[in-house]
Coordinates of N, CA and C in Angstrom, one line a residue:
X208 N 2.6 151.1 -93.0 CA 3.1 150.9 -92.1 C 4.0 150.1 -93.4
X209 N 5.7 150.5 -92.7 CA 6.3 149.6 -93.4 C 6.4 147.8 -93.2
X210 N 6.8 147.2 -94.6 CA 6.3 145.6 -94.2 C 8.3 144.7 -93.0
X211 N 8.5 144.5 -92.0 CA 9.4 144.6 -92.2 C 10.6 143.5 -93.6
X212 N 11.3 143.6 -93.2 CA 12.4 143.8 -93.8 C 12.8 141.8 -93.9
X213 N 12.6 141.1 -94.6 CA 13.7 140.0 -94.4 C 15.0 139.5 -94.8
X214 N 15.5 141.0 -94.9 CA 16.7 140.3 -95.7 C 17.5 141.1 -93.9
X215 N 16.8 141.7 -93.5 CA 17.1 142.2 -91.8 C 17.2 141.0 -91.1
X216 N 19.1 141.6 -90.3 CA 19.1 140.7 -89.2 C 18.3 140.4 -88.0
X217 N 18.3 141.9 -87.7 CA 17.4 141.5 -86.6 C 16.5 142.9 -86.8
X218 N 15.3 142.5 -87.0 CA 14.1 142.8 -86.8 C 13.6 144.0 -86.6
X219 N 13.7 143.7 -84.8 CA 13.5 144.7 -83.8 C 14.4 145.2 -83.2
X220 N 13.7 146.1 -83.1 CA 15.1 147.6 -83.3 C 15.3 147.6 -82.0
X221 N 16.5 147.9 -81.9 CA 17.6 147.4 -80.6 C 17.4 146.2 -79.6
X222 N 17.2 145.1 -80.6 CA 17.0 143.8 -79.5 C 17.6 142.4 -80.9
X223 N 19.0 142.8 -80.4 CA 20.0 141.7 -81.3 C 19.9 140.0 -80.3
X224 N 18.7 139.6 -80.0 CA 18.8 138.5 -79.6 C 17.9 137.4 -80.6
X225 N 17.4 139.2 -81.0 CA 16.4 137.7 -82.0 C 16.8 137.9 -83.5
X226 N 16.8 137.1 -84.3 CA 17.6 137.3 -86.1 C 16.5 136.9 -86.9
X227 N 16.2 137.1 -87.8 CA 15.9 136.3 -88.7 C 17.0 135.4 -89.3
X228 N 17.0 134.2 -89.6 CA 17.3 133.6 -89.6 C 18.6 133.0 -90.9
X229 N 17.8 133.2 -91.7 CA 18.7 133.1 -93.4 C 19.6 133.9 -93.3
X230 N 19.7 135.2 -92.7 CA 20.3 136.3 -92.5 C 21.7 135.8 -92.0
X231 N 22.0 134.6 -91.1 CA 23.6 134.9 -90.2 C 23.6 133.5 -90.9
X232 N 23.5 132.8 -91.9 CA 24.1 131.3 -91.0 C 24.8 131.2 -92.7
X233 N 26.4 130.6 -91.8 CA 27.5 130.8 -92.8 C 27.3 129.5 -93.6
X234 N 26.8 128.1 -93.5 CA 27.1 126.8 -94.0 C 26.2 126.3 -95.2
X235 N 26.7 126.3 -96.8 CA 26.6 125.5 -97.7 C 24.6 124.7 -97.0
X236 N 25.0 124.5 -96.6 CA 24.8 123.3 -95.4 C 23.5 123.0 -94.9
X237 N 23.4 124.4 -94.6 CA 21.9 124.4 -93.9 C 21.2 125.7 -94.9
X238 N 20.2 125.9 -94.7 CA 18.8 126.1 -95.7 C 18.2 126.7 -95.2
X239 N 17.5 128.2 -94.7 CA 16.2 129.2 -93.8 C 15.6 129.3 -94.9
X240 N 14.2 129.1 -94.7 CA 13.6 130.2 -95.6 C 13.2 131.9 -95.2
X241 N 12.8 132.6 -95.5 CA 12.9 133.9 -95.3 C 11.3 133.8 -94.1
X242 N 11.4 134.4 -93.4 CA 10.7 135.3 -92.2 C 11.4 134.1 -91.4
X243 N 12.3 133.0 -91.0 CA 11.9 132.2 -90.2 C 13.4 133.3 -88.7
X244 N 12.3 133.4 -88.0 CA 13.8 133.7 -86.7 C 14.4 132.6 -85.5
X245 N 15.2 132.5 -85.3 CA 15.5 132.9 -84.1 C 16.0 133.7 -83.0
X246 N 16.3 132.8 -81.5 CA 15.6 134.3 -80.5 C 16.5 133.2 -79.8
X247 N 17.1 134.0 -79.4 CA 18.6 133.1 -78.1 C 18.5 133.9 -76.9
X248 N 19.2 133.2 -76.0 CA 19.0 133.5 -74.5 C 20.4 134.7 -74.0
X249 N 21.1 134.5 -75.3 CA 22.4 135.4 -75.2 C 22.7 135.4 -76.2
X250 N 22.5 134.7 -77.5 CA 23.8 134.8 -79.0 C 23.1 134.1 -79.8
X251 N 22.6 134.9 -80.7 CA 22.0 134.4 -82.3 C 23.1 133.5 -82.7
X252 N 24.8 134.2 -82.3 CA 25.6 133.2 -83.5 C 25.2 131.7 -82.6
X253 N 24.9 131.2 -81.9 CA 24.2 130.1 -81.3 C 24.1 129.4 -82.4
X254 N 22.8 129.7 -83.1 CA 22.2 128.6 -83.6 C 23.2 127.6 -84.6
X255 N 24.1 128.0 -84.9 CA 24.9 127.3 -85.9 C 25.9 126.1 -85.1
X256 N 25.9 126.6 -84.2 CA 26.6 126.1 -82.9 C 26.3 124.6 -81.8
X257 N 24.5 124.6 -83.1 CA 23.9 123.8 -81.4 C 23.6 122.8 -83.1
X258 N 24.1 123.3 -83.8 CA 23.9 122.5 -85.4 C 24.9 121.2 -84.9
X259 N 24.7 120.6 -84.1 CA 26.3 119.5 -83.8 C 26.0 118.0 -84.8
X260 N 27.6 117.8 -85.3 CA 27.8 116.6 -86.0 C 27.5 116.7 -87.4
X261 N 27.7 118.1 -87.7 CA 27.7 118.6 -89.3 C 28.4 118.3 -89.9
X262 N 29.0 117.0 -90.7 CA 30.3 116.8 -91.0 C 30.3 117.1 -93.1
X263 N 30.9 117.7 -93.3 CA 30.8 118.3 -95.2 C 30.5 117.3 -95.9
X264 N 31.4 116.3 -95.3 CA 31.7 114.6 -96.4 C 30.1 113.9 -95.9
X265 N 29.8 113.7 -95.3 CA 28.2 112.9 -95.4 C 27.6 114.2 -96.3
X266 N 27.7 115.6 -96.5 CA 25.7 115.5 -97.0 C 25.3 115.9 -96.8
X267 N 24.8 116.1 -95.5 CA 23.3 116.0 -95.5 C 23.0 117.2 -95.1
X268 N 22.0 117.8 -95.1 CA 20.8 118.8 -95.0 C 20.0 119.6 -94.0
X269 N 20.2 120.7 -93.6 CA 19.3 121.0 -92.4 C 18.4 122.3 -93.6
X270 N 17.1 121.7 -94.1 CA 16.4 122.2 -94.5 C 15.2 122.7 -93.5
X271 N 14.7 123.6 -93.3 CA 13.8 125.0 -92.1 C 13.4 126.2 -93.5
X272 N 12.3 125.8 -93.5 CA 10.9 126.9 -94.2 C 10.7 128.2 -93.8
X273 N 9.8 128.7 -94.2 CA 9.3 130.1 -93.9 C 8.6 130.0 -92.8
X274 N 8.8 131.6 -92.1 CA 7.9 131.7 -90.8 C 8.3 130.9 -89.9
X275 N 8.8 130.5 -89.2 CA 9.4 129.2 -88.5 C 9.8 130.0 -87.1
X276 N 9.8 129.3 -86.4 CA 9.8 130.3 -84.8 C 10.5 129.1 -84.7
X277 N 11.7 129.4 -84.1 CA 13.1 128.5 -83.6 C 13.8 129.6 -82.1
X278 N 13.1 128.5 -81.0 CA 13.6 129.0 -79.8 C 14.7 128.6 -79.1
X279 N 15.5 129.6 -78.0 CA 16.8 129.5 -77.3 C 17.2 127.8 -77.1
X280 N 18.2 127.7 -77.9 CA 19.2 126.0 -76.7 C 18.0 125.3 -78.0
X281 N 17.8 125.2 -78.6 CA 17.1 124.3 -79.6 C 18.5 123.8 -80.4
X282 N 18.7 121.9 -80.4 CA 19.7 121.7 -80.7 C 19.0 120.5 -81.6
X283 N 20.2 120.5 -83.5 CA 20.2 120.0 -84.3 C 21.0 118.8 -84.3
X284 N 21.1 117.4 -84.1 CA 22.3 116.7 -84.0 C 21.8 115.7 -85.5
X285 N 23.1 116.2 -86.0 CA 22.9 115.4 -87.4 C 23.3 114.1 -87.5
X286 N 23.4 113.8 -88.7 CA 24.6 112.7 -89.2 C 25.3 111.8 -88.8
X287 N 26.5 112.7 -88.2 CA 27.5 112.3 -88.2 C 28.1 111.7 -86.7
X288 N 26.9 112.4 -85.8 CA 27.0 111.8 -84.4 C 26.2 109.7 -84.6
X289 N 26.0 109.5 -85.6 CA 25.6 108.2 -85.7 C 26.9 107.3 -85.2
X290 N 26.8 106.1 -85.5 CA 27.7 105.2 -85.2 C 27.6 103.9 -85.7
X291 N 28.6 102.9 -86.2 CA 28.5 101.8 -87.2 C 28.0 100.9 -86.0
X292 N 27.3 100.2 -86.0 CA 26.6 99.6 -85.0 C 26.3 98.2 -85.2
X293 N 26.7 96.9 -86.5 CA 26.3 96.2 -86.9 C 27.7 95.0 -85.8
X294 N 28.6 96.1 -85.4 CA 30.1 95.4 -85.2 C 30.0 94.7 -83.5
X295 N 30.3 94.0 -82.9 CA 30.4 93.6 -81.8 C 31.3 94.8 -81.0
X296 N 31.3 96.0 -81.4 CA 31.4 97.6 -80.8 C 31.5 98.8 -81.5
X297 N 29.9 99.1 -80.7 CA 30.0 100.3 -81.6 C 31.3 101.7 -81.4
X298 N 32.8 101.3 -81.0 CA 32.9 102.2 -80.7 C 33.6 102.6 -82.1
X299 N 33.9 104.2 -82.1 CA 35.0 104.4 -83.8 C 36.4 104.6 -83.6
X300 N 36.3 103.9 -83.5 CA 38.2 103.7 -83.5 C 38.6 104.1 -84.5
X301 N 38.1 104.3 -85.6 CA 38.8 105.0 -86.9 C 39.3 106.3 -87.0
X302 N 38.8 107.4 -86.3 CA 38.5 108.6 -85.9 C 40.0 109.1 -85.2
X303 N 39.9 108.2 -84.8 CA 42.0 108.5 -84.0 C 43.2 108.6 -84.7
X304 N 42.7 108.2 -86.3 CA 43.8 107.5 -86.7 C 45.4 106.4 -86.1
X305 N 46.1 106.8 -87.1 CA 47.4 105.6 -87.1 C 46.8 104.8 -87.5
X306 N 46.8 103.5 -86.6 CA 46.6 102.1 -86.7 C 45.5 101.9 -86.4
X307 N 44.5 102.3 -85.8 CA 43.3 101.9 -85.8 C 42.3 102.8 -87.7
X308 N 43.2 103.6 -88.1 CA 42.1 103.7 -89.2 C 41.7 102.7 -89.9
X309 N 43.1 101.6 -89.9 CA 42.2 100.6 -90.7 C 40.6 100.2 -91.3
X310 N 40.5 100.2 -90.1 CA 38.6 99.7 -89.9 C 38.0 100.8 -90.2
X311 N 38.3 102.1 -90.8 CA 37.2 102.6 -91.7 C 36.2 102.6 -92.1
X312 N 34.9 102.9 -91.8 CA 33.9 102.2 -92.5 C 33.7 102.8 -94.2
X313 N 33.3 102.3 -94.7 CA 32.5 103.7 -95.6 C 31.0 103.8 -95.4
X314 N 31.0 104.8 -96.3 CA 30.0 105.9 -96.0 C 28.7 105.3 -96.1
X315 N 28.9 104.0 -97.0 CA 27.2 103.4 -96.7 C 27.5 102.6 -96.3
X316 N 28.0 102.2 -95.0 CA 28.2 101.5 -93.9 C 27.6 101.9 -92.9
X317 N 27.2 102.8 -92.7 CA 26.9 104.0 -91.1 C 25.5 104.6 -92.1
X318 N 25.2 104.6 -90.6 CA 23.7 104.6 -90.6 C 23.7 106.1 -91.0
X319 N 22.2 106.3 -91.7 CA 22.4 107.6 -92.1 C 20.9 108.0 -92.7
X320 N 20.0 108.8 -91.8 CA 18.8 108.8 -92.0 C 18.6 109.7 -93.1
X321 N 19.5 110.7 -93.9 CA 18.9 112.2 -94.8 C 19.1 113.1 -94.0
X322 N 18.4 113.8 -94.9 CA 18.0 115.2 -94.5 C 17.6 116.1 -93.3
X323 N 17.3 116.9 -93.1 CA 16.6 116.5 -91.7 C 15.9 118.4 -92.0
X324 N 14.4 118.5 -92.6 CA 13.6 118.8 -93.0 C 12.5 119.6 -92.0
X325 N 12.6 120.5 -91.6 CA 12.1 121.2 -91.0 C 10.9 121.9 -92.1
X326 N 9.3 122.1 -91.8 CA 8.7 122.7 -92.6 C 8.6 124.1 -92.5
X327 N 7.2 124.8 -92.8 CA 7.0 125.9 -93.3 C 6.2 126.7 -91.1
X328 N 5.6 127.6 -91.1 CA 5.3 127.8 -90.0 C 5.6 126.6 -88.8
X329 N 6.5 126.4 -88.4 CA 6.8 125.6 -87.6 C 6.9 126.4 -86.3
X330 N 7.0 125.9 -84.8 CA 7.3 127.1 -83.5 C 8.2 125.5 -83.0
X331 N 9.0 126.1 -82.7 CA 10.3 124.7 -82.3 C 10.7 125.1 -80.7
X332 N 10.3 124.9 -79.7 CA 10.4 125.1 -77.8 C 11.6 125.5 -77.7
X333 N 11.8 125.9 -76.6 CA 13.1 126.1 -75.9 C 13.5 124.7 -75.3
X334 N 15.4 124.8 -75.9 CA 15.6 123.3 -75.1 C 15.1 122.3 -76.1
X335 N 14.8 122.3 -77.3 CA 15.0 121.3 -78.3 C 15.5 120.6 -78.8
X336 N 15.3 119.2 -78.7 CA 16.6 118.3 -79.7 C 15.8 117.4 -80.7
X337 N 16.7 117.9 -81.9 CA 16.2 116.8 -82.8 C 16.9 116.2 -83.3
X338 N 16.9 114.8 -83.3 CA 17.3 114.1 -84.3 C 17.4 113.3 -85.4
X339 N 19.1 112.9 -86.2 CA 19.1 112.8 -87.2 C 18.0 112.8 -88.8
X340 N 17.6 112.9 -89.8 CA 16.6 113.4 -90.5 C 15.4 112.4 -90.3
X341 N 14.9 113.5 -89.4 CA 13.4 114.3 -88.8 C 13.2 114.9 -90.3
X342 N 11.7 114.6 -89.6 CA 11.1 115.8 -90.6 C 9.9 116.0 -89.5
X343 N 9.5 116.7 -90.6 CA 8.5 117.6 -89.5 C 8.0 118.8 -90.4
X344 N 6.8 118.7 -90.3 CA 5.4 118.8 -91.0 C 5.2 120.5 -90.7
X345 N 4.9 121.2 -91.5 CA 4.3 122.4 -91.9 C 3.1 122.4 -90.3
X346 N 3.4 123.6 -89.9 CA 1.7 124.1 -89.0 C 2.6 123.2 -87.3
X347 N 3.3 122.9 -87.2 CA 4.1 121.8 -85.8 C 4.0 122.5 -85.3
X348 N 3.7 122.3 -83.6 CA 4.7 123.2 -82.7 C 5.7 122.0 -81.2
X349 N 6.2 121.8 -82.2 CA 6.8 120.9 -80.7 C 7.3 121.9 -79.2
X350 N 6.5 121.6 -78.5 CA 7.0 121.9 -76.7 C 8.3 121.9 -76.5
X351 N 8.7 122.6 -75.3 CA 9.7 122.7 -74.8 C 10.5 121.6 -74.5
X352 N 11.9 121.7 -74.3 CA 12.6 120.2 -73.6 C 12.4 118.8 -74.3
X353 N 11.9 119.3 -75.2 CA 11.4 117.6 -75.9 C 12.9 117.2 -77.2
X354 N 12.2 115.8 -77.1 CA 12.9 115.1 -77.7 C 12.5 115.1 -79.2
X355 N 12.7 114.9 -80.4 CA 12.4 114.6 -81.3 C 12.7 113.8 -81.9
X356 N 12.4 112.2 -81.3 CA 13.0 110.9 -82.0 C 12.0 110.3 -83.2
X357 N 10.7 111.3 -83.8 CA 10.6 110.6 -85.5 C 9.5 111.9 -85.7
X358 N 9.2 111.3 -87.5 CA 8.5 112.1 -88.0 C 7.7 113.1 -87.1
X359 N 6.8 114.5 -87.7 CA 5.9 114.8 -86.6 C 5.2 115.5 -87.9
X360 N 4.0 114.5 -87.5 CA 2.3 115.1 -88.3 C 2.2 116.8 -88.6
X361 N 2.1 117.1 -89.8 CA 1.8 118.8 -90.5 C 0.2 118.9 -89.1
X362 N 0.5 120.3 -88.4 CA -0.3 120.7 -87.8 C -1.0 119.8 -86.1
X363 N -0.1 119.2 -86.0 CA 0.1 118.6 -85.0 C 0.9 119.2 -84.0
X364 N 0.8 119.0 -82.5 CA 1.6 119.8 -81.0 C 2.4 118.2 -80.1
X365 N 3.3 117.9 -80.7 CA 4.3 117.4 -78.8 C 4.7 117.7 -78.6
X366 N 5.5 116.6 -77.5 CA 6.6 117.0 -76.7 C 6.3 116.0 -75.6
X367 N 7.8 115.8 -75.0 CA 8.4 115.5 -74.4 C 9.6 114.5 -74.6
X368 N 10.2 113.2 -74.2 CA 11.2 112.4 -74.4 C 11.1 110.8 -74.3
X369 N 11.7 110.4 -75.1 CA 10.7 110.8 -76.6 C 9.4 111.9 -76.7
X370 N 9.5 112.4 -78.1 CA 7.9 112.8 -78.6 C 7.4 111.7 -78.4
X371 N 5.6 112.6 -77.9 CA 4.6 111.3 -77.8 C 3.5 112.6 -78.9
X372 N 2.5 112.6 -79.3 CA 1.2 113.7 -79.5 C 0.6 114.2 -78.5
X373 N 0.4 115.0 -78.5 CA -0.1 115.7 -76.7 C -2.2 115.8 -77.2
X374 N -2.1 116.7 -79.1 CA -3.0 116.6 -80.3 C -3.0 117.4 -81.4
X375 N -3.4 117.3 -82.1 CA -4.0 117.7 -83.3 C -4.4 119.1 -83.5
X376 N -3.9 120.7 -84.0 CA -4.0 121.6 -83.8 C -5.6 121.7 -84.6
X377 N -5.8 121.1 -85.1 CA -7.4 121.8 -86.2 C -8.0 120.4 -86.4
X378 N -9.1 120.3 -87.0 CA -9.7 118.7 -87.5 C -9.5 118.8 -89.0
X379 N -9.3 117.6 -89.1 CA -8.6 117.1 -89.7 C -9.4 118.1 -91.8
X380 N -10.2 117.8 -91.4 CA -10.3 119.1 -92.7 C -9.3 120.3 -93.2
X381 N -9.5 120.5 -92.0 CA -8.9 122.3 -91.7 C -7.4 121.8 -92.1
X382 N -7.2 121.0 -91.3 CA -5.0 121.1 -91.7 C -5.2 120.3 -93.0
X383 N -6.0 120.0 -94.0 CA -6.2 119.8 -95.3 C -6.4 120.7 -96.1
X384 N -7.4 121.6 -96.1 CA -7.7 123.2 -96.3 C -6.0 124.2 -95.8
X385 N -5.0 123.8 -94.9 CA -4.1 124.9 -94.4 C -2.7 124.2 -95.7
X386 N -2.9 122.6 -95.7 CA -2.1 122.5 -96.6 C -2.2 122.9 -97.9
X387 N -3.2 123.1 -98.8 CA -3.1 123.3 -100.2 C -3.3 124.7 -100.3
X388 N -3.7 125.3 -99.0 CA -4.1 127.2 -99.1 C -2.4 128.1 -98.9
X389 N -2.0 126.9 -97.9 CA 0.2 127.1 -98.8 C 0.6 128.6 -98.1
X390 N -0.4 129.4 -97.2 CA -0.4 131.1 -97.0 C 1.2 131.3 -96.8
X391 N 2.3 130.8 -96.5 CA 3.0 131.3 -96.3 C 4.6 131.5 -97.7
X392 N 3.8 131.5 -99.5 CA 4.5 131.1 -100.2 C 3.2 132.1 -100.9
X393 N 2.4 132.6 -100.4 CA 1.6 134.4 -100.7 C 2.5 135.1 -100.7
X394 N 2.8 136.2 -101.5 CA 3.5 136.8 -102.3 C 3.4 138.1 -100.3
X395 N 4.1 138.8 -100.2 CA 4.4 139.4 -98.6 C 3.1 140.6 -98.6
X396 N 2.9 141.1 -99.2 CA 2.0 142.1 -99.8 C 0.8 141.2 -99.6
X397 N 0.0 140.1 -100.1 CA -0.6 139.4 -99.4 C -0.7 138.7 -98.4
X398 N 0.3 138.7 -97.8 CA 0.3 138.1 -96.5 C 0.1 139.0 -95.9
X399 N 0.5 140.1 -96.1 CA 0.2 141.8 -94.4 C -1.0 141.7 -95.2
X400 N -2.2 141.8 -96.2 CA -3.1 142.4 -96.3 C -4.2 141.0 -96.1
X401 N -4.2 140.3 -94.9 CA -4.4 138.9 -94.6 C -4.8 138.1 -93.4
X402 N -3.3 139.7 -92.9 CA -3.3 139.0 -91.8 C -4.0 138.9 -90.5
X403 N -5.2 140.0 -90.6 CA -6.4 139.5 -89.6 C -6.7 137.9 -89.7
X404 N -6.9 137.8 -91.7 CA -8.0 136.4 -91.3 C -6.4 135.2 -90.7
X405 N -5.3 135.4 -91.0 CA -4.2 134.3 -90.5 C -4.0 134.5 -88.9
X406 N -4.2 135.0 -88.6 CA -4.6 134.8 -86.9 C -5.7 135.0 -86.1
X407 N -7.1 134.9 -86.7 CA -7.9 134.8 -86.0 C -8.3 133.4 -85.3
X408 N -9.0 132.7 -84.7 CA -8.9 131.8 -83.4 C -9.5 131.3 -85.4
X409 N -9.4 129.7 -85.3 CA -9.8 129.1 -86.4 C -10.7 128.1 -85.7
X410 N -12.7 128.1 -86.4 CA -13.6 127.4 -85.0 C -13.2 126.2 -84.9
X411 N -14.2 125.7 -84.1 CA -13.6 123.9 -84.2 C -15.3 124.2 -85.5

């Protein structure tokens, strides 16, 4: 049997609501690993539209690892959404130009959370919102409709607004074993040969 082609935009025959995401990305500050897919109820072109407030002059990146599963309606809020908050008002007068531009803040004066980094083998459910600078660890699962306000530990399941830990997927020793294994970095032929191992139930 043929291995799915990582460079195929639509890897499921006759179904264009799911894509291998890296193949449709146009923004150089969005970096996506092989075999990560995005499934959209309407149009996979919505993905970049849902990366909000992502301004070139800030330079922040959205980095997504390999073999991630991203559902419809997921939004990433980037650093451009942040306002300067140490004055009497947080109102961004300067963006309207004219006489108001005189109070344009320096980049160093703006809240900046850094890159948003999604690990490998991460499942992000429908309508999740991820705030700026969040780090989501390998193997994590984010429940539908959640607001990700803080970093997420590897192989944890989180949900809610704001997110809370629901449970860890596996026991501590198994998580450490998997983080060392890094199966997503294997050659694709090796992954294919070990699918039964990778998908079988993990015993407690």
